[in-house]
Coordinates of C-alpha atoms in Angstrom, one line a residue:
Chain S
M777 CA -9.0 19.2 25.5
D778 CA -10.8 22.5 24.6
A779 CA -9.2 24.3 27.4
L780 CA -5.5 23.2 26.3
M781 CA -7.3 24.4 23.2
N782 CA -8.4 28.1 24.4
F783 CA -5.2 28.7 26.0
G784 CA -2.7 28.1 22.6
L785 CA -6.3 30.9 21.2
G786 CA -5.0 33.5 23.3
M787 CA -1.3 32.8 23.2
F788 CA -0.5 32.0 19.9
G789 CA -3.7 33.9 17.9
G790 CA -4.7 32.5 14.9
V791 CA -0.8 30.6 14.2
W792 CA -2.5 28.0 17.4
P793 CA -4.1 25.7 15.6
A794 CA -1.5 24.8 12.8
V795 CA 0.7 24.0 15.6
W796 CA -1.3 21.8 17.4
T797 CA -1.9 19.6 14.6
L798 CA 2.5 19.6 14.0
V799 CA 2.6 19.0 18.3
K800 CA -0.2 16.5 17.7
I801 CA 1.6 14.7 15.0
V802 CA 5.0 15.0 17.1
L803 CA 2.9 13.2 19.5
I804 CA 2.3 10.3 17.4
V805 CA 5.3 9.8 15.7
A806 CA 7.9 10.2 18.6
P807 CA 6.1 7.5 20.3
L808 CA 6.1 5.4 16.6
M809 CA 10.1 5.5 16.1
L810 CA 10.7 4.7 19.7
G811 CA 8.4 1.5 19.0
V812 CA 9.5 0.9 15.9
A813 CA 13.0 0.7 17.8
Y814 CA 11.7 -1.3 20.8
L815 CA 9.9 -3.2 18.4
T816 CA 13.5 -5.0 16.6
W817 CA 14.7 -4.8 20.2
A818 CA 11.6 -7.6 20.7
E819 CA 11.9 -9.4 17.6
R820 CA 15.4 -10.3 18.8
K821 CA 14.5 -11.2 22.0
V822 CA 11.4 -13.2 21.3
I823 CA 12.9 -15.5 18.1
G824 CA 15.5 -16.1 20.6
Y825 CA 13.7 -17.1 23.5
M826 CA 12.2 -19.5 20.3
Q827 CA 15.3 -20.1 18.8
V828 CA 16.3 -21.0 22.7
R829 CA 19.3 -18.6 22.5
I830 CA 19.5 -15.8 25.0
G831 CA 19.6 -12.9 22.5
P832 CA 20.3 -8.7 22.7
N833 CA 22.4 -8.8 26.8
R834 CA 25.4 -7.2 26.2
V835 CA 24.1 -2.9 26.1
G836 CA 22.5 -2.3 28.9
P837 CA 20.3 -4.6 31.2
W838 CA 18.6 -7.0 29.2
G839 CA 19.6 -5.8 25.8
L840 CA 17.0 -2.6 26.5
I841 CA 19.8 -0.3 25.0
Q842 CA 21.0 -2.3 21.9
P843 CA 18.1 -0.3 19.3
I844 CA 19.8 3.1 20.1
A845 CA 23.2 1.6 20.1
D846 CA 22.1 0.7 16.3
G847 CA 21.0 3.0 15.5
L848 CA 23.7 5.5 16.8
K849 CA 26.2 2.5 14.5
L850 CA 24.0 3.2 11.3
L851 CA 24.5 7.0 11.6
M852 CA 28.2 6.5 12.2
K853 CA 28.5 4.9 8.7
E854 CA 28.7 7.0 5.3
I855 CA 26.5 6.4 2.7
I856 CA 28.3 5.1 0.0
V857 CA 26.0 6.0 -3.3
P858 CA 26.7 3.3 -6.0
S859 CA 28.8 4.1 -9.0
G860 CA 26.4 4.3 -12.4
S861 CA 23.4 4.7 -10.0
N862 CA 21.3 7.0 -10.6
K863 CA 22.3 9.4 -8.0
A864 CA 18.6 11.4 -7.4
I865 CA 16.5 8.4 -7.2
F866 CA 18.3 6.4 -5.4
I867 CA 18.5 9.3 -1.5
I868 CA 15.0 9.8 -2.5
A869 CA 14.3 5.9 -2.6
P870 CA 14.6 5.5 0.8
M871 CA 12.1 8.5 1.7
L872 CA 9.1 7.4 -0.9
A873 CA 9.3 4.3 1.7
I874 CA 9.3 5.6 4.7
A875 CA 6.3 8.3 3.9
P876 CA 3.6 6.8 3.4
A877 CA 4.2 4.7 6.6
L878 CA 3.9 7.7 8.4
A879 CA 1.1 9.7 6.8
A880 CA -1.0 6.9 7.1
W881 CA -0.9 7.0 11.1
A882 CA -3.0 10.7 10.5
V883 CA -6.3 9.0 10.1
V884 CA -5.7 6.1 12.9
P885 CA -8.2 6.0 15.6
F886 CA -6.5 5.7 18.9
T887 CA -9.9 6.1 21.1
D888 CA -13.1 7.7 20.0
S889 CA -11.5 11.5 20.3
L890 CA -7.9 11.1 20.1
V891 CA -6.9 10.8 16.2
L892 CA -5.3 13.3 14.1
A893 CA -7.8 13.6 11.3
N894 CA -11.2 11.8 12.1
I895 CA -12.4 12.1 8.0
D896 CA -15.1 10.4 6.3
A897 CA -13.1 8.1 4.0
S898 CA -10.2 7.6 6.3
L899 CA -10.5 3.1 4.7
L900 CA -10.0 4.6 1.5
Y901 CA -7.8 7.0 2.5
I902 CA -5.4 4.4 4.1
M903 CA -5.9 1.6 1.2
A904 CA -4.3 5.2 -1.2
I905 CA -1.7 5.7 1.0
T906 CA -0.5 2.2 2.1
S907 CA -0.5 1.1 -1.2
M908 CA 2.2 3.5 -2.7
G909 CA 4.9 2.3 -0.1
V910 CA 5.7 0.1 -2.7
Y911 CA 7.5 2.9 -5.0
G912 CA 10.9 2.9 -2.3
I913 CA 11.3 -0.5 -3.1
I914 CA 10.7 -0.1 -7.0
L915 CA 12.4 2.9 -7.2
S916 CA 15.7 1.5 -4.9
G917 CA 16.1 -1.5 -6.4
W918 CA 15.9 0.4 -10.0
A919 CA 18.0 3.1 -9.0
S920 CA 20.9 1.2 -7.4
N921 CA 22.3 -0.3 -10.6
S922 CA 22.5 -4.0 -9.2
K923 CA 21.1 -6.5 -10.4
Y924 CA 20.2 -8.4 -6.8
A925 CA 18.5 -5.2 -6.2
F926 CA 16.6 -5.5 -9.3
L927 CA 15.5 -8.6 -9.0
G928 CA 14.0 -7.7 -5.4
A929 CA 12.3 -4.6 -6.7
M930 CA 10.5 -6.8 -9.4
R931 CA 9.4 -9.2 -7.0
S932 CA 8.2 -7.1 -4.8
A933 CA 6.3 -5.5 -7.3
A934 CA 4.9 -8.5 -8.0
Q935 CA 4.0 -9.2 -4.7
M936 CA 2.9 -6.7 -3.5
V937 CA 0.1 -5.6 -6.6
S938 CA -1.1 -9.4 -5.9
Y939 CA -1.7 -9.2 -2.2
E940 CA -3.2 -5.4 -2.2
I941 CA -6.1 -6.8 -4.0
S942 CA -7.2 -9.7 -1.5
M943 CA -6.5 -7.3 1.5
G944 CA -9.0 -4.6 -0.6
F945 CA -12.0 -7.5 -0.9
S946 CA -11.7 -8.1 2.9
L947 CA -11.7 -4.4 3.7
I948 CA -14.7 -4.6 1.6
C949 CA -16.0 -6.8 3.6
V950 CA -15.3 -5.1 6.8
L951 CA -17.2 -1.9 4.9
M952 CA -20.2 -3.1 4.4
V953 CA -20.7 -4.7 7.6
S954 CA -19.9 -1.7 9.4
N955 CA -21.7 0.7 6.5
S956 CA -18.7 3.5 6.7
L957 CA -15.4 4.2 5.3
N958 CA -14.9 6.1 8.2
L959 CA -12.4 3.5 11.5
V960 CA -13.8 5.1 14.7
D961 CA -17.2 4.4 13.2
I962 CA -15.9 0.9 12.2
V963 CA -14.7 0.3 15.8
Y964 CA -18.0 1.6 17.4
A965 CA -20.4 -1.0 14.7
Q966 CA -18.2 -3.7 16.7
D967 CA -19.9 -2.4 19.9
H968 CA -23.3 -3.9 19.0
G969 CA -25.1 -7.3 18.7
R970 CA -26.6 -10.1 20.7
F971 CA -22.7 -11.0 22.4
A972 CA -21.8 -7.2 23.5
E973 CA -24.8 -6.9 25.1
W974 CA -23.9 -10.7 27.5
G975 CA -20.8 -8.7 27.6
V976 CA -18.5 -10.8 25.6
G977 CA -17.7 -8.2 23.5
F978 CA -15.1 -9.9 21.8
L979 CA -16.9 -12.6 19.8
S980 CA -19.0 -9.3 18.7
W981 CA -16.1 -8.2 16.7
N982 CA -15.7 -8.3 12.8
W983 CA -12.8 -11.5 13.5
L984 CA -15.2 -13.8 14.4
P985 CA -18.5 -13.0 11.7
L986 CA -15.5 -12.7 8.8
L987 CA -13.0 -15.0 10.5
P988 CA -11.9 -16.1 6.9
M989 CA -11.4 -12.6 6.0
F990 CA -9.3 -11.5 9.0
L991 CA -7.1 -14.6 7.8
V992 CA -6.4 -13.1 4.4
Y993 CA -6.3 -9.3 6.1
L994 CA -3.8 -10.8 8.2
I995 CA -1.5 -12.8 6.0
S996 CA -2.0 -10.2 3.3
G997 CA -0.3 -8.0 5.5
V998 CA 2.4 -9.9 6.1
A999 CA 3.0 -10.3 2.5
E1000 CA 2.6 -6.8 1.6
T1001 CA 4.9 -5.7 5.1
N1002 CA 7.2 -8.1 2.8
R1003 CA 8.2 -10.0 6.1
A1004 CA 9.2 -13.5 6.6
P1005 CA 7.4 -16.0 4.8
F1006 CA 7.0 -13.7 2.0
D1007 CA 10.3 -11.6 2.0
V1008 CA 11.1 -12.8 -1.0
A1009 CA 11.6 -9.1 -2.0
E1010 CA 15.0 -9.3 0.8
G1011 CA 15.7 -13.0 0.4
E1012 CA 19.2 -12.9 2.2
S1013 CA 20.2 -16.7 1.0
E1014 CA 18.9 -16.3 -2.8
I1015 CA 19.9 -12.4 -3.4
V1016 CA 21.7 -11.0 -0.9
A1017 CA 19.2 -8.4 1.0
G1018 CA 17.4 -7.5 -2.2
F1019 CA 16.7 -4.0 -2.9
H1020 CA 18.4 -2.7 -0.3
V1021 CA 21.9 -4.8 -0.6
E1022 CA 23.8 -1.8 -2.2
Y1023 CA 22.8 1.3 0.8
S1024 CA 24.2 1.1 3.6
G1025 CA 24.0 3.9 6.9
M1026 CA 21.0 5.7 7.8
A1027 CA 19.5 4.8 3.9
F1028 CA 19.6 1.5 5.5
A1029 CA 18.3 2.3 8.4
V1030 CA 15.4 4.4 6.9
F1031 CA 14.5 1.4 4.9
F1032 CA 14.3 -1.0 8.3
L1033 CA 12.6 2.3 9.8
A1034 CA 10.0 2.3 6.7
E1035 CA 9.3 -1.9 7.4
Y1036 CA 8.7 -1.7 10.9
A1037 CA 6.2 1.2 11.0
N1038 CA 4.3 -0.8 8.2
M1039 CA 4.5 -3.6 10.8
I1040 CA 3.1 -1.7 13.4
L1041 CA 1.0 0.4 10.6
V1042 CA -0.5 -3.1 10.6
A1043 CA -1.2 -4.6 13.5
A1044 CA -3.2 -1.1 14.3
L1045 CA -5.1 -1.8 11.3
T1046 CA -5.7 -5.7 11.6
S1047 CA -7.1 -4.4 15.7
I1048 CA -8.9 -1.6 14.1
M1049 CA -10.9 -3.3 11.5
F1050 CA -10.9 -6.9 13.2
L1051 CA -10.5 -7.0 16.7
G1052 CA -12.7 -4.3 18.0
G1053 CA -10.2 -1.3 18.1
W1054 CA -10.2 0.2 21.8
L1055 CA -12.7 -1.5 22.3
S1056 CA -12.5 -3.8 25.6
P1057 CA -13.3 -7.5 25.3
V1058 CA -15.5 -7.8 28.7
G1059 CA -18.1 -5.8 29.8
F1060 CA -17.1 -4.8 33.7
L1061 CA -13.9 -3.2 31.9
P1062 CA -13.5 0.3 30.8
D1063 CA -12.3 0.8 26.8
G1064 CA -9.5 2.4 26.8
A1065 CA -6.3 2.8 24.2
L1066 CA -4.8 0.8 26.3
W1067 CA -6.1 -1.9 24.2
L1068 CA -5.6 -0.9 21.5
F1069 CA -2.0 -1.1 22.0
A1070 CA -2.6 -4.9 23.8
K1071 CA -4.0 -6.1 20.5
M1072 CA -1.3 -4.3 18.7
A1073 CA 1.6 -6.1 20.8
F1074 CA -0.8 -9.7 20.5
V1075 CA -0.6 -9.1 16.7
L1076 CA 3.3 -8.4 15.9
L1077 CA 3.8 -11.3 18.0
L1078 CA 1.9 -12.9 15.6
F1079 CA 4.6 -11.0 12.8
L1080 CA 7.6 -12.3 14.8
W1081 CA 6.2 -16.0 15.7
F1082 CA 5.6 -16.6 12.0
R1083 CA 9.6 -15.2 11.5
A1084 CA 10.7 -18.1 13.9
T1085 CA 8.7 -21.0 12.5
F1086 CA 7.7 -21.0 8.8
P1087 CA 10.4 -21.1 5.8
R1088 CA 10.4 -18.7 3.5
Y1089 CA 7.9 -19.1 0.4
R1090 CA 9.2 -20.4 -3.0
Y1091 CA 8.1 -17.5 -5.8
D1092 CA 5.6 -19.1 -7.4
Q1093 CA 4.2 -20.7 -4.0
L1094 CA 3.7 -17.4 -3.2
M1095 CA 2.0 -16.0 -6.3
R1096 CA -0.9 -19.1 -5.9
L1097 CA -1.5 -18.1 -3.3
G1098 CA -2.4 -14.6 -3.8
W1099 CA -4.5 -15.2 -7.0
K1100 CA -5.7 -18.8 -7.0
V1101 CA -6.1 -18.7 -3.2
F1102 CA -7.1 -15.7 -1.7
V1103 CA -9.0 -14.1 -4.5
P1104 CA -11.5 -16.7 -4.6
V1105 CA -11.9 -17.0 -0.4
C1106 CA -12.3 -13.2 -0.4
L1107 CA -15.3 -13.2 -3.5
V1108 CA -16.7 -16.6 -2.1
W1109 CA -17.4 -14.4 1.9
L1110 CA -18.4 -11.8 -0.2
F1111 CA -21.3 -13.2 -1.7
V1112 CA -22.0 -14.9 1.4
V1113 CA -21.6 -11.7 4.2
G1114 CA -23.8 -10.1 1.4
A1115 CA -26.1 -12.9 0.8
W1116 CA -26.1 -12.9 5.1
M1117 CA -27.2 -8.8 5.6
M1118 CA -29.7 -9.3 3.6
S1119 CA -31.4 -12.6 4.6
P1120 CA -33.3 -12.7 8.4
L1121 CA -30.5 -13.6 9.9
N1122 CA -28.3 -10.7 9.7
I1123 CA -26.7 -9.7 12.5
W1124 CA -25.6 -6.1 11.9
K1125 CA -28.7 -4.2 11.9
Chain J
M613 CA -6.3 35.5 -2.6
D614 CA -7.3 32.5 0.7
F615 CA -5.4 29.4 1.0
Q616 CA -8.0 27.2 -1.0
T617 CA -6.9 29.0 -4.1
L618 CA -3.1 29.2 -2.9
V619 CA -3.8 25.5 -2.7
F620 CA -4.8 25.4 -6.3
F621 CA -2.0 26.7 -8.0
F622 CA 0.3 25.4 -5.5
L623 CA -1.1 22.0 -7.1
S624 CA -1.6 23.4 -10.2
A625 CA 2.1 24.7 -10.8
I626 CA 3.5 20.7 -10.0
L627 CA 0.4 19.2 -12.1
V628 CA 1.9 21.5 -14.8
F629 CA 5.5 21.0 -14.6
A630 CA 5.5 17.3 -13.3
S631 CA 2.4 16.9 -17.2
L632 CA 5.2 19.0 -18.8
R633 CA 8.6 16.9 -17.8
V634 CA 6.0 13.4 -18.7
I635 CA 7.0 14.2 -22.2
T636 CA 10.9 16.0 -22.3
A637 CA 12.0 13.5 -19.9
R638 CA 15.3 11.7 -21.6
N639 CA 15.0 9.3 -19.4
P640 CA 11.8 7.0 -19.8
V641 CA 11.2 5.9 -16.0
H642 CA 12.0 9.4 -14.5
A643 CA 9.0 10.2 -17.0
A644 CA 6.9 7.4 -15.9
L645 CA 7.5 8.7 -12.2
Y646 CA 6.7 12.6 -13.1
L647 CA 3.2 10.8 -14.0
I648 CA 2.9 9.1 -10.4
L649 CA 3.7 12.9 -9.7
A650 CA 1.2 14.8 -12.0
F651 CA -1.1 11.3 -11.1
F652 CA -0.4 12.7 -7.6
S653 CA -1.4 16.3 -7.6
C654 CA -4.4 15.8 -10.0
G655 CA -5.5 13.9 -6.8
G656 CA -5.0 16.5 -4.7
V657 CA -7.0 19.5 -7.3
W658 CA -9.9 17.2 -6.3
A659 CA -9.9 16.7 -2.6
L660 CA -9.8 20.4 -3.4
L661 CA -12.6 20.5 -4.9
Q662 CA -14.2 18.2 -1.9
A663 CA -14.4 15.1 -4.7
E664 CA -12.5 13.2 -2.1
F665 CA -14.1 9.5 -3.5
L666 CA -12.2 10.5 -6.9
A667 CA -9.1 11.8 -5.5
I668 CA -8.6 8.6 -3.2
A669 CA -9.4 6.4 -6.3
I670 CA -7.3 8.3 -9.0
I671 CA -4.3 7.4 -6.0
L672 CA -5.3 3.9 -5.3
V673 CA -5.9 3.2 -8.8
Y674 CA -3.9 4.7 -11.1
V675 CA -1.0 5.7 -9.0
G676 CA -0.7 2.6 -6.5
A677 CA -1.9 -0.1 -8.8
V678 CA -1.6 1.3 -12.8
M679 CA 1.6 2.9 -12.1
V680 CA 3.6 0.8 -10.1
L681 CA 3.4 -2.3 -13.4
F682 CA 4.0 0.3 -16.0
L683 CA 7.3 1.3 -14.3
F684 CA 8.1 -2.5 -13.6
V685 CA 7.6 -2.8 -17.7
V686 CA 9.3 0.3 -18.1
M687 CA 12.0 -0.7 -16.1
M688 CA 13.0 -4.1 -18.4
L689 CA 12.9 -2.4 -21.3
D690 CA 15.8 -1.3 -23.1
I691 CA 15.0 1.9 -24.5
N692 CA 17.1 4.0 -27.3
I693 CA 16.1 7.2 -26.8
D694 CA 17.6 8.4 -30.1
R695 CA 15.9 5.9 -32.5
I696 CA 12.5 6.6 -30.5
R697 CA 13.1 10.3 -31.2
Q698 CA 13.9 9.5 -35.2
G699 CA 10.2 9.2 -36.1
F700 CA 9.4 13.0 -34.3
W701 CA 9.3 15.4 -37.2
H702 CA 7.2 12.5 -39.2
Y703 CA 4.9 11.5 -36.6
L704 CA 4.2 15.7 -35.4
P705 CA 1.4 16.9 -37.6
L706 CA -0.6 14.0 -36.3
G707 CA 0.3 14.8 -32.5
A708 CA -0.3 18.4 -33.2
L709 CA -4.5 18.1 -34.2
L710 CA -4.9 15.6 -31.6
G711 CA -3.8 17.7 -29.2
V712 CA -5.4 20.4 -30.6
L713 CA -8.7 19.0 -30.8
M714 CA -8.0 18.2 -26.9
V715 CA -7.6 20.8 -26.0
V716 CA -10.7 22.5 -27.9
E717 CA -12.6 19.4 -26.7
M718 CA -11.8 20.7 -23.0
G719 CA -12.5 24.3 -24.5
L720 CA -15.9 23.7 -25.2
V721 CA -16.7 21.8 -21.9
L722 CA -14.7 24.2 -19.4
G723 CA -15.8 27.1 -21.4
S724 CA -19.9 26.5 -20.7
K725 CA -20.0 27.9 -18.1
Y726 CA -19.0 31.5 -19.5
F727 CA -20.9 30.6 -22.3
Q728 CA -23.8 30.0 -20.0
V729 CA -24.8 27.0 -20.8
P730 CA -26.6 25.6 -17.9
A731 CA -24.1 23.9 -16.0
S732 CA -25.1 20.3 -14.6
E733 CA -23.6 21.0 -10.8
A734 CA -23.7 18.0 -8.8
M735 CA -24.7 19.6 -5.5
L736 CA -25.2 16.8 -2.1
P737 CA -26.9 17.5 0.9
A738 CA -24.0 18.7 3.4
N739 CA -24.5 15.0 5.8
I740 CA -23.9 12.6 2.7
S741 CA -20.1 11.5 1.7
N742 CA -19.3 11.9 -1.6
T743 CA -19.0 8.1 -1.9
K744 CA -21.8 7.2 -0.6
G745 CA -23.5 9.4 -2.9
L746 CA -21.9 8.2 -6.0
G747 CA -22.6 4.6 -4.9
A748 CA -26.1 5.2 -4.5
L749 CA -26.2 6.6 -8.1
M750 CA -24.1 3.9 -9.5
F751 CA -26.9 1.2 -8.3
S752 CA -29.9 3.3 -8.5
D753 CA -30.1 5.1 -11.8
Y754 CA -26.9 4.4 -13.7
V755 CA -26.9 1.0 -13.2
Y756 CA -27.0 -0.3 -16.6
P757 CA -24.4 1.4 -18.0
F758 CA -22.3 0.9 -14.9
E759 CA -23.2 -3.5 -15.4
L760 CA -22.5 -2.9 -19.0
A761 CA -18.7 -1.3 -18.1
S762 CA -18.2 -4.2 -15.4
I763 CA -19.3 -6.5 -18.4
I764 CA -16.6 -5.2 -20.6
L765 CA -14.1 -5.1 -18.0
L766 CA -14.6 -8.8 -17.0
V767 CA -14.4 -9.3 -20.6
G768 CA -11.3 -7.9 -21.6
M769 CA -9.4 -10.1 -18.0
I770 CA -10.6 -13.5 -19.5
A771 CA -9.3 -11.9 -23.1
A772 CA -6.2 -11.0 -21.4
I773 CA -5.9 -14.9 -19.6
V774 CA -6.9 -16.6 -22.3
L775 CA -4.1 -14.7 -25.1
T776 CA -1.2 -15.6 -22.3
Y777 CA -2.6 -18.9 -21.4
R778 CA -0.2 -22.2 -23.1
G779 CA -2.8 -25.3 -22.1
P780 CA -2.1 -26.9 -19.0
K781 CA 0.9 -28.4 -18.3
K782 CA 0.0 -32.6 -18.2
S783 CA 3.2 -34.1 -16.0
K784 CA 7.1 -33.6 -15.5
Y785 CA 7.5 -37.1 -16.7
T786 CA 10.1 -37.6 -18.8
N787 CA 11.3 -40.0 -21.8
P788 CA 14.4 -41.9 -20.6
A789 CA 14.4 -43.0 -24.4
K790 CA 15.2 -39.1 -25.5
Q791 CA 16.9 -38.6 -22.5
V792 CA 19.6 -40.9 -23.7
F793 CA 20.4 -38.8 -26.5
V794 CA 20.8 -34.8 -25.0
K795 CA 24.3 -33.7 -25.7
A796 CA 25.1 -31.0 -23.0
K797 CA 25.0 -28.0 -25.4
D798 CA 21.0 -29.1 -25.7
R799 CA 20.6 -28.1 -22.6
I800 CA 22.8 -25.3 -21.1
R801 CA 24.2 -22.2 -23.3
V802 CA 27.1 -20.6 -21.9
L803 CA 26.9 -17.0 -23.5
Q804 CA 29.5 -13.9 -23.1
M805 CA 27.8 -10.4 -22.2
P806 CA 30.2 -8.1 -21.9
V807 CA 30.0 -5.3 -18.7
E808 CA 27.1 -2.3 -19.4
K809 CA 28.8 1.1 -18.8
D810 CA 26.6 4.4 -20.0

């Protein structure tokens, strides 16, 4: 890495750090977009097999070229702007949806050295950036000048704000036990403990001592990404397709990209905060970014599994779960963790 | 001019423009969106001052939560701009007075360095992060004001719930005797609304 840095400095001079950062951004975003494409393929395949169907199998072997074909089709289609819509905001809204989903990756560590920006407050940064994802949905709903889209936007706004609270509380527990806001340090904090010394490191990761918070975070993550069973913002059977009912062509595809990029982001964050990031689950295998990808794949499989299993929540049930179940659970566990850390049984020293 | 100054002027130009548009935009949703842009650029300016906690907190709290709910409300309202503008000249003197007062206050704070008042600049050792320093101060030197502020917020929260609470709904039991006398027009009312066109 340093040799490459010196070579670049000799070759391009002062602009090299900027160029090198741009190269790194491309190296993160390009595989991410490929991941999004194949996540849509995996979703159709996995749900297909769960429902005893085959899923896409015509375009390429096992339907592997299907996402590329879908993308090309959407690129060719016309973007229809509804009459009476607010044109500028209508076009900006999909961009506002995808920008936070990409910007948050700046601080996600793949290993302890493989991270674009290793900043001190990376957890806060992630919370701030992901909380802005809701604007794409609200503005698309308002700018479309359509009642269904507006209903979807209103539902989404209330839902996202409610579940952000429980998400924030579960992250507060994580930062209490790891004593840091830096994602790299949060992963390292999961590396020591009695179980890690015995060589069964996966028992010392945060998911076990913070099990209620892990569940709250995972479920809130599903709700934040507007995925089934919390997909009331889209709610095909109730409000057609919710906020993106008026969108077509690439504008629609950008919403789609944003949703799946957000899913991958939540999977990565769950793996980093609760499942030990790039750490190996057992002592005799080396740590590495492959472990992080394996954990993300597992969490993403859970997302698809939920979608194939659960019926959609009714809106009042969803609000009840967020405010009357998750927030009290979080508050109680916050006290439990605080008392635990002050007691002689503290395992996070 | 170094790069940091350039970024500062870029962010503050956006901030000033967005703030002006907040009060001049005709469409209330546009005004709210410009306010969000203003908060975001303000966060950028604070990040330049290396106050990363404050910078992220304003984005997290104001952009991420408060303005979402604000937009939620503004989008629902049917605001007639001409009616709002009717009282403009009537309220202008009061508004101008408040504006001048705020400018004077801000000038006193910002000008303290100019008037050689010893500035109370918080300097942290380089190895302690901003967030940690703020947290340590809040729970040591300023613990009573901090707890007081949180109690006031708690009271506000409970008050909001009490004001909107309509009592528990006991059961969904219906009285058959009353049901018999229900007419169709008691239950459903068909409204004719003209299609809205701008």
